[in-house]
Amino acid sequence: MKVGIIGAGAAGLAAAYDLALAGIEVVVYEKASFVGGQASTFDVESTPLERGYHHLFTSDTDILSLMTEIGLADRMEWHESKVGIFYGGKIFNLVTPMDLLKFSPLSIIDRIRMGLVTMILKTKTDWKALENVTTDEWIKTWAGKRVYEVVWGPLLRGKFGDRHYKEIGMPWFWGKIHTRFASRGKSMAKELLGYPKGSFGEIFDTLAKRIESMGGKVKLSTGVKKIIIKEGKAVGLLIESDSDPKREFTETFDAILSTTPSFVFPKLVPKMPKEYENRLTKVQYMSAVLIILILDRPLTNVYWLNVADRSIPFVGLIEHTNMIDSSLYGDKHIVYLSNYLNIDHPLYKMDHKQLLAEYLPHIKKINADFNESWIVKTYYHKVGAAQPIIGVNYSQRIPDHRTPFERLYLANTTQIYPEDRGTNYSVRMGREVSKLLLKDYSLAK
Ligand SMILES: Cc1cc2nc3c(=O)[nH]c(=O)nc-3n(C[C@H](O)[C@H](O)[C@H](O)COP(=O)(O)OP(=O)(O)OC[C@H]3O[C@@H](n4cnc5c(N)ncnc54)[C@H](O)[C@@H]3O)c2cc1C
């Protein structure tokens, strides 16, 4: 059996690894010149760094198990998280119950209410009961207007923008609270966040090497232009590669797994049956836009800062070197300024220079001493299809991994539910779909 996989992100590589382990011949096609997809890295001071900030929670057991299987268990390091919120011109720590009790922008009653609501969500296992309500309505009703305005409303708006923040189904927020609390000890006094010693890049590079050592292939800078369908069955791929002398060629396969975003997938097949296509195209995505500042000194003392100040044009400030030692990056300090945007948003349309110029004046609001002379270098990255926008009652509309075409499978972040997207869940999904594919194939034989 020979399987073609489109995409060398977490899902595609995890699936390819399991298929190769099962003795299947796999070829992974990746249009980018690197593996890792959204969790890919580039070099800063000769050390790999994610294009978009990344960490793991202790509950991310699927990716942690895979790391153990491929010999990377000892590469994982756990760090006490420092999470804060910027509100009213000040940074407030917001990790422990004690931090919440000291959070003066809320009245004592609201602080207690926020704590209680968090505990209710943490202990609630029946997420289905929350499916028919939006996060926006639920928080306003249960946590109250003030908690919404100060803390969770800005978070929601930041992640989904003004256009979509009212649509998000409550399982998204339930999942966020669950994963965050699962990463705290019983005492809740601290939260642990994981980061692999050699970056997330090491996980994906090792997976690619393992796949190749079992006879599989991972072909970079090689995009798939079409999935060839004959009599309702996926039989091959039309491939485009800069490095291949033929540039465009076809390969035949017994089964194909695509890990492309939902809006890309229908364009790869001749004619997608309407019902399935609607399930795909109804889910829109936010894109992530990141400016990375390489500084000669620290900017804040928190790792993750939610910016709840609407006068500031970015919604997250993630100071990577407040989790990972700056000595790894030549003693430079690394700060991501992050936004999730629709592609028609004015900030999305700005180039590196314009966006940096837009952001810089606002950094002084967070640290009054900040001076542009601290900046050694800046980078700019855009990650398309970064965050699917999942509305209410999504369990009734989620697209199946088995597509309407025989032997053609889809595994992308819109199929992760009720949890939110994340490397852990893409690994889990890739592994589940490889099992599904093997089962179907042996039944069809
Ligand atoms: C800013 C940001 C921060 C994040 N932070 C975290 C975090 O802290 N922790 C965490 O666990 N997760 C985090 N995530 C989420 C995580 O990175 C993703 O959920 C996960 O990497 C998705 O993996 P995937 O394989 O499903 O998809 P992708 O990574 O999107 O992989 C799909 C691949 O398919 C390729 N492709 C698409 N079309 C074609 C084609 N036609 N031919 C060939 N190849 C094609 C793409 O180039 C891509 O490499 C973050 C994401 C972003 C954007």
mmCIF file of C-alpha atoms in Angstrom, residues 42-386:
data_model
loop_
_atom_site.group_PDB
_atom_site.id
_atom_site.type_symbol
_atom_site.label_atom_id
_atom_site.label_comp_id
_atom_site.label_asym_id
_atom_site.label_seq_id
_atom_site.Cartn_x
_atom_site.Cartn_y
_atom_site.Cartn_z
ATOM 1 C CA PHE A 42 13.518 29.786 11.811
ATOM 2 C CA ASP A 43 16.923 30.685 13.236
ATOM 3 C CA VAL A 44 17.496 33.527 15.671
ATOM 4 C CA GLU A 45 21.131 33.913 16.720
ATOM 5 C CA SER A 46 21.695 30.362 15.324
ATOM 6 C CA THR A 47 18.966 28.878 17.556
ATOM 7 C CA PRO A 48 15.621 27.718 16.145
ATOM 8 C CA LEU A 49 12.620 29.763 17.243
ATOM 9 C CA GLU A 50 8.963 29.281 16.336
ATOM 10 C CA ARG A 51 7.489 31.723 13.814
ATOM 11 C CA GLY A 52 4.589 32.016 16.266
ATOM 12 C CA TYR A 53 5.165 31.526 20.048
ATOM 13 C CA HIS A 54 4.580 27.917 21.188
ATOM 14 C CA HIS A 55 4.413 26.011 24.459
ATOM 15 C CA LEU A 56 2.725 22.857 25.753
ATOM 16 C CA PHE A 57 0.518 22.130 28.738
ATOM 17 C CA THR A 58 1.022 19.096 30.974
ATOM 18 C CA SER A 59 -2.311 17.805 29.607
ATOM 19 C CA ASP A 60 -0.855 17.629 26.070
ATOM 20 C CA THR A 61 -0.264 13.920 26.491
ATOM 21 C CA ASP A 62 -0.481 12.911 22.816
ATOM 22 C CA ILE A 63 2.478 14.960 21.661
ATOM 23 C CA LEU A 64 4.381 14.106 24.853
ATOM 24 C CA SER A 65 3.896 10.362 24.184
ATOM 25 C CA LEU A 66 5.018 10.785 20.593
ATOM 26 C CA MET A 67 8.113 12.633 21.787
ATOM 27 C CA THR A 68 8.876 9.719 24.102
ATOM 28 C CA GLU A 69 8.438 7.226 21.236
ATOM 29 C CA ILE A 70 10.896 9.075 19.023
ATOM 30 C CA GLY A 71 13.466 9.442 21.781
ATOM 31 C CA LEU A 72 12.853 13.063 22.754
ATOM 32 C CA ALA A 73 11.333 12.606 26.228
ATOM 33 C CA ASP A 74 14.360 14.126 27.918
ATOM 34 C CA ARG A 75 14.185 17.194 25.668
ATOM 35 C CA MET A 76 11.031 18.462 27.343
ATOM 36 C CA GLU A 77 11.471 21.152 29.990
ATOM 37 C CA TRP A 78 8.777 22.561 32.219
ATOM 38 C CA HIS A 79 8.695 26.150 33.347
ATOM 39 C CA GLU A 80 6.548 27.999 35.808
ATOM 40 C CA SER A 81 4.365 30.286 33.724
ATOM 41 C CA LYS A 82 4.163 34.016 34.244
ATOM 42 C CA VAL A 83 0.871 35.192 32.782
ATOM 43 C CA GLY A 84 -0.370 38.726 33.113
ATOM 44 C CA ILE A 85 -2.961 41.156 31.865
ATOM 45 C CA PHE A 86 -2.283 44.742 30.834
ATOM 46 C CA TYR A 87 -5.181 46.874 32.002
ATOM 47 C CA GLY A 88 -5.504 50.541 32.923
ATOM 48 C CA GLY A 89 -1.813 51.217 32.218
ATOM 49 C CA LYS A 90 -0.561 48.441 34.519
ATOM 50 C CA ILE A 91 0.577 44.824 34.281
ATOM 51 C CA PHE A 92 -1.254 42.524 36.710
ATOM 52 C CA ASN A 93 -0.107 38.948 37.270
ATOM 53 C CA LEU A 94 -2.971 36.550 36.670
ATOM 54 C CA VAL A 95 -1.959 32.943 37.333
ATOM 55 C CA THR A 96 -2.897 31.953 40.871
ATOM 56 C CA PRO A 97 -6.035 32.424 43.003
ATOM 57 C CA MET A 98 -3.974 34.913 45.059
ATOM 58 C CA ASP A 99 -3.250 36.952 41.895
ATOM 59 C CA LEU A 100 -6.982 37.061 41.201
ATOM 60 C CA LEU A 101 -7.745 38.208 44.744
ATOM 61 C CA LYS A 102 -5.277 41.077 44.248
ATOM 62 C CA PHE A 103 -6.665 42.040 40.829
ATOM 63 C CA SER A 104 -7.872 45.549 41.702
ATOM 64 C CA PRO A 105 -9.590 46.470 38.380
ATOM 65 C CA LEU A 106 -12.420 44.175 39.561
ATOM 66 C CA SER A 107 -14.415 44.645 42.760
ATOM 67 C CA ILE A 108 -13.983 41.968 45.431
ATOM 68 C CA ILE A 109 -17.392 40.544 44.499
ATOM 69 C CA ASP A 110 -16.382 40.308 40.822
ATOM 70 C CA ARG A 111 -13.015 38.723 41.678
ATOM 71 C CA ILE A 112 -14.803 36.036 43.686
ATOM 72 C CA ARG A 113 -17.373 35.612 40.931
ATOM 73 C CA MET A 114 -14.642 35.187 38.323
ATOM 74 C CA GLY A 115 -12.889 32.623 40.513
ATOM 75 C CA LEU A 116 -16.126 30.691 41.076
ATOM 76 C CA VAL A 117 -17.057 30.666 37.409
ATOM 77 C CA THR A 118 -13.570 29.394 36.542
ATOM 78 C CA MET A 119 -13.901 26.595 39.115
ATOM 79 C CA ILE A 120 -17.348 25.631 37.748
ATOM 80 C CA LEU A 121 -15.944 25.358 34.231
ATOM 81 C CA LYS A 122 -12.901 23.473 35.422
ATOM 82 C CA THR A 123 -15.017 20.797 37.097
ATOM 83 C CA LYS A 124 -17.614 20.584 34.318
ATOM 84 C CA THR A 125 -17.007 17.574 32.094
ATOM 85 C CA ASP A 126 -20.197 17.721 30.042
ATOM 86 C CA TRP A 127 -19.108 20.224 27.374
ATOM 87 C CA LYS A 128 -22.042 19.151 25.171
ATOM 88 C CA ALA A 129 -24.394 20.910 27.555
ATOM 89 C CA LEU A 130 -22.584 24.153 26.653
ATOM 90 C CA GLU A 131 -22.742 23.664 22.897
ATOM 91 C CA ASN A 132 -25.760 25.775 22.111
ATOM 92 C CA VAL A 133 -24.552 28.954 23.777
ATOM 93 C CA THR A 134 -21.890 31.410 22.642
ATOM 94 C CA THR A 135 -18.862 32.179 24.809
ATOM 95 C CA ASP A 136 -19.879 35.844 24.716
ATOM 96 C CA GLU A 137 -23.368 35.200 26.140
ATOM 97 C CA TRP A 138 -22.188 32.622 28.660
ATOM 98 C CA ILE A 139 -19.483 34.816 30.192
ATOM 99 C CA LYS A 140 -21.766 37.852 30.393
ATOM 100 C CA THR A 141 -24.501 35.792 32.065
ATOM 101 C CA TRP A 142 -22.383 33.830 34.538
ATOM 102 C CA ALA A 143 -19.330 35.980 35.204
ATOM 103 C CA GLY A 144 -21.068 39.332 34.798
ATOM 104 C CA LYS A 145 -20.562 42.440 32.702
ATOM 105 C CA ARG A 146 -17.504 43.766 34.505
ATOM 106 C CA VAL A 147 -15.501 40.506 34.350
ATOM 107 C CA TYR A 148 -16.431 40.342 30.678
ATOM 108 C CA GLU A 149 -15.340 43.921 29.952
ATOM 109 C CA VAL A 150 -12.061 43.775 31.843
ATOM 110 C CA VAL A 151 -10.744 40.246 31.384
ATOM 111 C CA TRP A 152 -12.445 37.754 29.093
ATOM 112 C CA GLY A 153 -14.110 40.088 26.555
ATOM 113 C CA PRO A 154 -10.739 41.515 25.386
ATOM 114 C CA LEU A 155 -9.372 37.960 25.171
ATOM 115 C CA LEU A 156 -12.262 36.861 22.992
ATOM 116 C CA ARG A 157 -12.063 39.966 20.788
ATOM 117 C CA GLY A 158 -8.298 39.573 20.503
ATOM 118 C CA LYS A 159 -8.556 35.999 19.270
ATOM 119 C CA PHE A 160 -11.515 36.381 16.920
ATOM 120 C CA GLY A 161 -11.678 40.079 16.037
ATOM 121 C CA ASP A 162 -14.662 42.441 16.127
ATOM 122 C CA ARG A 163 -16.381 40.534 13.339
ATOM 123 C CA HIS A 164 -16.483 37.091 14.904
ATOM 124 C CA TYR A 165 -16.092 37.313 18.675
ATOM 125 C CA LYS A 166 -19.822 37.015 19.323
ATOM 126 C CA GLU A 167 -20.113 33.780 17.290
ATOM 127 C CA ILE A 168 -17.750 31.510 19.203
ATOM 128 C CA GLY A 169 -19.342 28.427 20.742
ATOM 129 C CA MET A 170 -18.852 27.948 24.476
ATOM 130 C CA PRO A 171 -16.845 24.667 24.135
ATOM 131 C CA TRP A 172 -13.925 26.828 22.969
ATOM 132 C CA PHE A 173 -13.825 28.699 26.311
ATOM 133 C CA TRP A 174 -14.524 25.517 28.282
ATOM 134 C CA GLY A 175 -11.525 23.905 26.537
ATOM 135 C CA LYS A 176 -9.271 26.867 27.300
ATOM 136 C CA ILE A 177 -10.089 26.761 31.022
ATOM 137 C CA HIS A 178 -9.662 22.978 31.112
ATOM 138 C CA THR A 179 -6.234 22.882 29.473
ATOM 139 C CA ARG A 180 -4.940 25.789 31.560
ATOM 140 C CA PHE A 181 -6.092 24.238 34.813
ATOM 141 C CA ALA A 182 -4.831 20.800 33.862
ATOM 142 C CA SER A 183 -1.376 22.399 33.741
ATOM 143 C CA ARG A 184 -1.604 23.492 37.384
ATOM 144 C CA GLY A 185 -0.804 21.364 40.355
ATOM 145 C CA LYS A 186 -3.506 20.479 42.887
ATOM 146 C CA SER A 187 -2.562 23.527 44.952
ATOM 147 C CA MET A 188 -3.230 25.721 41.876
ATOM 148 C CA ALA A 189 -0.313 27.808 43.093
ATOM 149 C CA LYS A 190 1.491 27.585 39.781
ATOM 150 C CA GLU A 191 1.006 26.666 36.153
ATOM 151 C CA LEU A 192 3.609 24.686 34.208
ATOM 152 C CA LEU A 193 4.311 25.277 30.550
ATOM 153 C CA GLY A 194 6.483 22.992 28.460
ATOM 154 C CA TYR A 195 9.030 23.850 25.805
ATOM 155 C CA PRO A 196 11.354 21.351 24.099
ATOM 156 C CA LYS A 197 15.055 22.112 24.619
ATOM 157 C CA GLY A 198 15.720 22.123 20.880
ATOM 158 C CA SER A 199 12.452 23.990 20.039
ATOM 159 C CA PHE A 200 9.340 22.486 18.421
ATOM 160 C CA GLY A 201 11.439 22.212 15.257
ATOM 161 C CA GLU A 202 13.366 19.321 16.760
ATOM 162 C CA ILE A 203 10.166 17.274 17.148
ATOM 163 C CA PHE A 204 9.225 17.686 13.493
ATOM 164 C CA ASP A 205 12.773 17.218 12.169
ATOM 165 C CA THR A 206 13.102 14.007 14.191
ATOM 166 C CA LEU A 207 9.733 12.745 12.964
ATOM 167 C CA ALA A 208 10.745 13.422 9.348
ATOM 168 C CA LYS A 209 14.043 11.582 9.889
ATOM 169 C CA ARG A 210 12.230 8.606 11.469
ATOM 170 C CA ILE A 211 9.777 8.451 8.566
ATOM 171 C CA GLU A 212 12.671 8.451 6.092
ATOM 172 C CA SER A 213 14.595 5.841 8.052
ATOM 173 C CA MET A 214 11.573 3.536 7.609
ATOM 174 C CA GLY A 215 11.596 4.052 3.847
ATOM 175 C CA GLY A 216 9.127 6.958 3.680
ATOM 176 C CA LYS A 217 9.801 10.267 1.953
ATOM 177 C CA VAL A 218 9.230 13.857 3.059
ATOM 178 C CA LYS A 219 9.439 16.140 0.040
ATOM 179 C CA LEU A 220 9.809 19.833 0.803
ATOM 180 C CA SER A 221 9.099 22.748 -1.563
ATOM 181 C CA THR A 222 6.723 20.352 -3.291
ATOM 182 C CA GLY A 223 3.105 21.465 -3.469
ATOM 183 C CA VAL A 224 0.107 19.385 -4.446
ATOM 184 C CA LYS A 225 -1.917 21.028 -7.209
ATOM 185 C CA LYS A 226 -4.647 18.429 -7.677
ATOM 186 C CA ILE A 227 -5.941 15.211 -6.183
ATOM 187 C CA ILE A 228 -6.734 12.865 -9.036
ATOM 188 C CA ILE A 229 -10.133 11.205 -8.666
ATOM 189 C CA LYS A 230 -11.280 8.316 -10.874
ATOM 190 C CA GLU A 231 -14.746 6.795 -10.518
ATOM 191 C CA GLY A 232 -15.203 8.440 -7.108
ATOM 192 C CA LYS A 233 -11.872 7.134 -5.805
ATOM 193 C CA ALA A 234 -8.684 9.076 -5.020
ATOM 194 C CA VAL A 235 -5.936 7.504 -7.107
ATOM 195 C CA GLY A 236 -3.091 9.989 -7.330
ATOM 196 C CA LEU A 237 -1.695 13.473 -7.005
ATOM 197 C CA LEU A 238 -0.628 16.149 -9.428
ATOM 198 C CA ILE A 239 2.513 17.597 -7.903
ATOM 199 C CA GLU A 240 4.491 20.756 -8.519
ATOM 200 C CA SER A 241 8.110 20.962 -7.425
ATOM 201 C CA ASP A 242 10.764 23.581 -8.063
ATOM 202 C CA SER A 243 13.522 21.063 -7.440
ATOM 203 C CA ASP A 244 12.205 18.376 -9.807
ATOM 204 C CA PRO A 245 13.396 18.768 -13.406
ATOM 205 C CA LYS A 246 9.895 17.876 -14.629
ATOM 206 C CA ARG A 247 8.376 20.634 -12.397
ATOM 207 C CA GLU A 248 4.910 19.068 -12.675
ATOM 208 C CA PHE A 249 4.280 15.342 -12.471
ATOM 209 C CA THR A 250 1.726 12.821 -11.202
ATOM 210 C CA GLU A 251 2.143 10.016 -8.668
ATOM 211 C CA THR A 252 -0.301 7.212 -8.049
ATOM 212 C CA PHE A 253 -1.403 6.231 -4.537
ATOM 213 C CA ASP A 254 -3.736 3.746 -2.869
ATOM 214 C CA ALA A 255 -4.966 6.371 -0.421
ATOM 215 C CA ILE A 256 -4.450 10.088 0.201
ATOM 216 C CA LEU A 257 -4.567 12.169 3.372
ATOM 217 C CA SER A 258 -4.817 15.929 3.078
ATOM 218 C CA THR A 259 -3.986 18.163 6.056
ATOM 219 C CA THR A 260 -4.646 21.412 4.192
ATOM 220 C CA PRO A 261 -7.033 24.058 5.533
ATOM 221 C CA SER A 262 -10.729 23.562 4.712
ATOM 222 C CA PHE A 263 -10.906 26.317 2.100
ATOM 223 C CA VAL A 264 -7.945 24.813 0.187
ATOM 224 C CA PHE A 265 -9.209 21.236 0.117
ATOM 225 C CA PRO A 266 -12.220 21.600 -2.274
ATOM 226 C CA LYS A 267 -9.952 23.368 -4.773
ATOM 227 C CA LEU A 268 -7.750 20.268 -4.987
ATOM 228 C CA VAL A 269 -10.520 17.932 -6.147
ATOM 229 C CA PRO A 270 -12.533 18.140 -9.382
ATOM 230 C CA LYS A 271 -15.992 18.515 -7.830
ATOM 231 C CA MET A 272 -16.730 18.209 -4.157
ATOM 232 C CA PRO A 273 -20.254 17.033 -3.239
ATOM 233 C CA LYS A 274 -22.140 20.090 -1.943
ATOM 234 C CA GLU A 275 -23.061 18.846 1.536
ATOM 235 C CA TYR A 276 -19.442 18.115 2.454
ATOM 236 C CA GLU A 277 -18.161 21.257 0.745
ATOM 237 C CA ASN A 278 -20.602 23.370 2.788
ATOM 238 C CA ARG A 279 -19.282 21.863 6.002
ATOM 239 C CA LEU A 280 -15.780 22.882 4.948
ATOM 240 C CA THR A 281 -16.443 26.356 3.635
ATOM 241 C CA LYS A 282 -18.779 27.411 6.463
ATOM 242 C CA VAL A 283 -15.799 27.457 8.840
ATOM 243 C CA GLN A 284 -13.707 30.567 8.425
ATOM 244 C CA TYR A 285 -10.268 31.183 9.923
ATOM 245 C CA MET A 286 -8.376 34.031 11.530
ATOM 246 C CA SER A 287 -4.788 34.602 10.390
ATOM 247 C CA ALA A 288 -2.016 35.232 12.896
ATOM 248 C CA VAL A 289 0.234 38.227 12.291
ATOM 249 C CA LEU A 290 3.416 38.419 14.308
ATOM 250 C CA ILE A 291 6.135 40.977 14.792
ATOM 251 C CA ILE A 292 9.114 39.543 16.664
ATOM 252 C CA LEU A 293 11.384 41.992 18.461
ATOM 253 C CA ILE A 294 14.917 40.894 19.273
ATOM 254 C CA LEU A 295 15.968 43.176 22.116
ATOM 255 C CA ASP A 296 19.202 43.739 24.000
ATOM 256 C CA ARG A 297 17.324 43.693 27.337
ATOM 257 C CA PRO A 298 14.013 42.440 28.791
ATOM 258 C CA LEU A 299 10.820 44.368 28.143
ATOM 259 C CA THR A 300 8.546 42.985 30.875
ATOM 260 C CA ASN A 301 8.741 40.366 33.605
ATOM 261 C CA VAL A 302 5.911 38.164 32.292
ATOM 262 C CA TYR A 303 5.922 35.445 29.643
ATOM 263 C CA TRP A 304 2.382 35.908 28.371
ATOM 264 C CA LEU A 305 0.679 39.283 28.518
ATOM 265 C CA ASN A 306 -2.932 39.657 27.418
ATOM 266 C CA VAL A 307 -3.353 43.239 26.306
ATOM 267 C CA ALA A 308 -6.798 44.363 27.479
ATOM 268 C CA ASP A 309 -6.326 47.953 26.313
ATOM 269 C CA ARG A 310 -8.113 48.671 23.069
ATOM 270 C CA SER A 311 -5.919 51.709 22.335
ATOM 271 C CA ILE A 312 -3.031 49.272 21.725
ATOM 272 C CA PRO A 313 -3.138 47.711 18.234
ATOM 273 C CA PHE A 314 -1.830 44.249 19.255
ATOM 274 C CA VAL A 315 -3.578 41.830 21.584
ATOM 275 C CA GLY A 316 -0.767 39.698 22.968
ATOM 276 C CA LEU A 317 2.803 40.350 24.033
ATOM 277 C CA ILE A 318 4.664 37.096 24.524
ATOM 278 C CA GLU A 319 8.151 37.468 25.930
ATOM 279 C CA HIS A 320 9.623 34.075 25.054
ATOM 280 C CA THR A 321 12.806 34.742 27.033
ATOM 281 C CA ASN A 322 10.762 35.123 30.215
ATOM 282 C CA MET A 323 10.169 31.374 29.871
ATOM 283 C CA ILE A 324 13.339 30.233 28.064
ATOM 284 C CA ASP A 325 16.796 31.434 29.056
ATOM 285 C CA SER A 326 18.033 34.279 26.846
ATOM 286 C CA SER A 327 21.535 32.758 26.810
ATOM 287 C CA LEU A 328 20.204 30.352 24.140
ATOM 288 C CA TYR A 329 19.741 33.328 21.850
ATOM 289 C CA GLY A 330 23.064 35.084 22.387
ATOM 290 C CA ASP A 331 21.672 36.884 25.468
ATOM 291 C CA LYS A 332 19.056 38.587 23.307
ATOM 292 C CA HIS A 333 15.474 38.950 24.529
ATOM 293 C CA ILE A 334 12.639 37.789 22.305
ATOM 294 C CA VAL A 335 9.214 39.409 22.274
ATOM 295 C CA TYR A 336 6.309 38.467 19.999
ATOM 296 C CA LEU A 337 3.677 41.141 19.339
ATOM 297 C CA SER A 338 0.659 39.179 18.223
ATOM 298 C CA ASN A 339 -2.658 39.717 16.490
ATOM 299 C CA TYR A 340 -5.306 37.443 15.018
ATOM 300 C CA LEU A 341 -6.847 39.183 12.009
ATOM 301 C CA ASN A 342 -9.204 38.740 9.086
ATOM 302 C CA ILE A 343 -7.342 39.061 5.809
ATOM 303 C CA ASP A 344 -9.221 42.252 4.909
ATOM 304 C CA HIS A 345 -8.186 43.977 8.170
ATOM 305 C CA PRO A 346 -6.014 47.098 7.613
ATOM 306 C CA LEU A 347 -3.311 45.739 9.968
ATOM 307 C CA TYR A 348 -3.190 42.482 7.995
ATOM 308 C CA LYS A 349 -2.525 44.419 4.803
ATOM 309 C CA MET A 350 0.466 46.270 6.290
ATOM 310 C CA ASP A 351 3.965 45.107 5.489
ATOM 311 C CA HIS A 352 6.714 44.527 8.059
ATOM 312 C CA LYS A 353 7.863 48.161 8.166
ATOM 313 C CA GLN A 354 4.375 49.654 8.332
ATOM 314 C CA LEU A 355 3.211 47.289 11.064
ATOM 315 C CA LEU A 356 6.308 47.863 13.160
ATOM 316 C CA ALA A 357 5.836 51.641 12.848
ATOM 317 C CA GLU A 358 2.194 51.201 13.925
ATOM 318 C CA TYR A 359 3.112 49.096 16.990
ATOM 319 C CA LEU A 360 6.247 50.811 18.296
ATOM 320 C CA PRO A 361 4.684 53.917 19.894
ATOM 321 C CA HIS A 362 2.433 51.685 21.993
ATOM 322 C CA ILE A 363 5.207 49.633 23.585
ATOM 323 C CA LYS A 364 6.046 52.587 25.837
ATOM 324 C CA LYS A 365 2.549 52.256 27.361
ATOM 325 C CA ILE A 366 3.597 48.833 28.639
ATOM 326 C CA ASN A 367 7.131 49.774 29.655
ATOM 327 C CA ALA A 368 7.691 53.551 29.883
ATOM 328 C CA ASP A 369 11.491 53.089 29.712
ATOM 329 C CA PHE A 370 11.346 51.320 26.356
ATOM 330 C CA ASN A 371 13.534 52.904 23.729
ATOM 331 C CA GLU A 372 13.832 51.896 20.086
ATOM 332 C CA SER A 373 17.599 51.648 20.577
ATOM 333 C CA TRP A 374 16.920 48.406 22.520
ATOM 334 C CA ILE A 375 15.895 46.734 19.247
ATOM 335 C CA VAL A 376 18.621 44.626 17.667
ATOM 336 C CA LYS A 377 16.467 43.166 14.921
ATOM 337 C CA THR A 378 12.832 42.509 14.035
ATOM 338 C CA TYR A 379 11.043 39.775 12.114
ATOM 339 C CA TYR A 380 7.589 39.585 10.633
ATOM 340 C CA HIS A 381 5.530 36.432 10.046
ATOM 341 C CA LYS A 382 2.018 35.757 8.874
ATOM 342 C CA VAL A 383 0.385 32.393 9.519
ATOM 343 C CA GLY A 384 -2.703 31.778 7.406
ATOM 344 C CA ALA A 385 -5.566 29.573 8.644
ATOM 345 C CA ALA A 386 -4.175 29.990 12.158
#
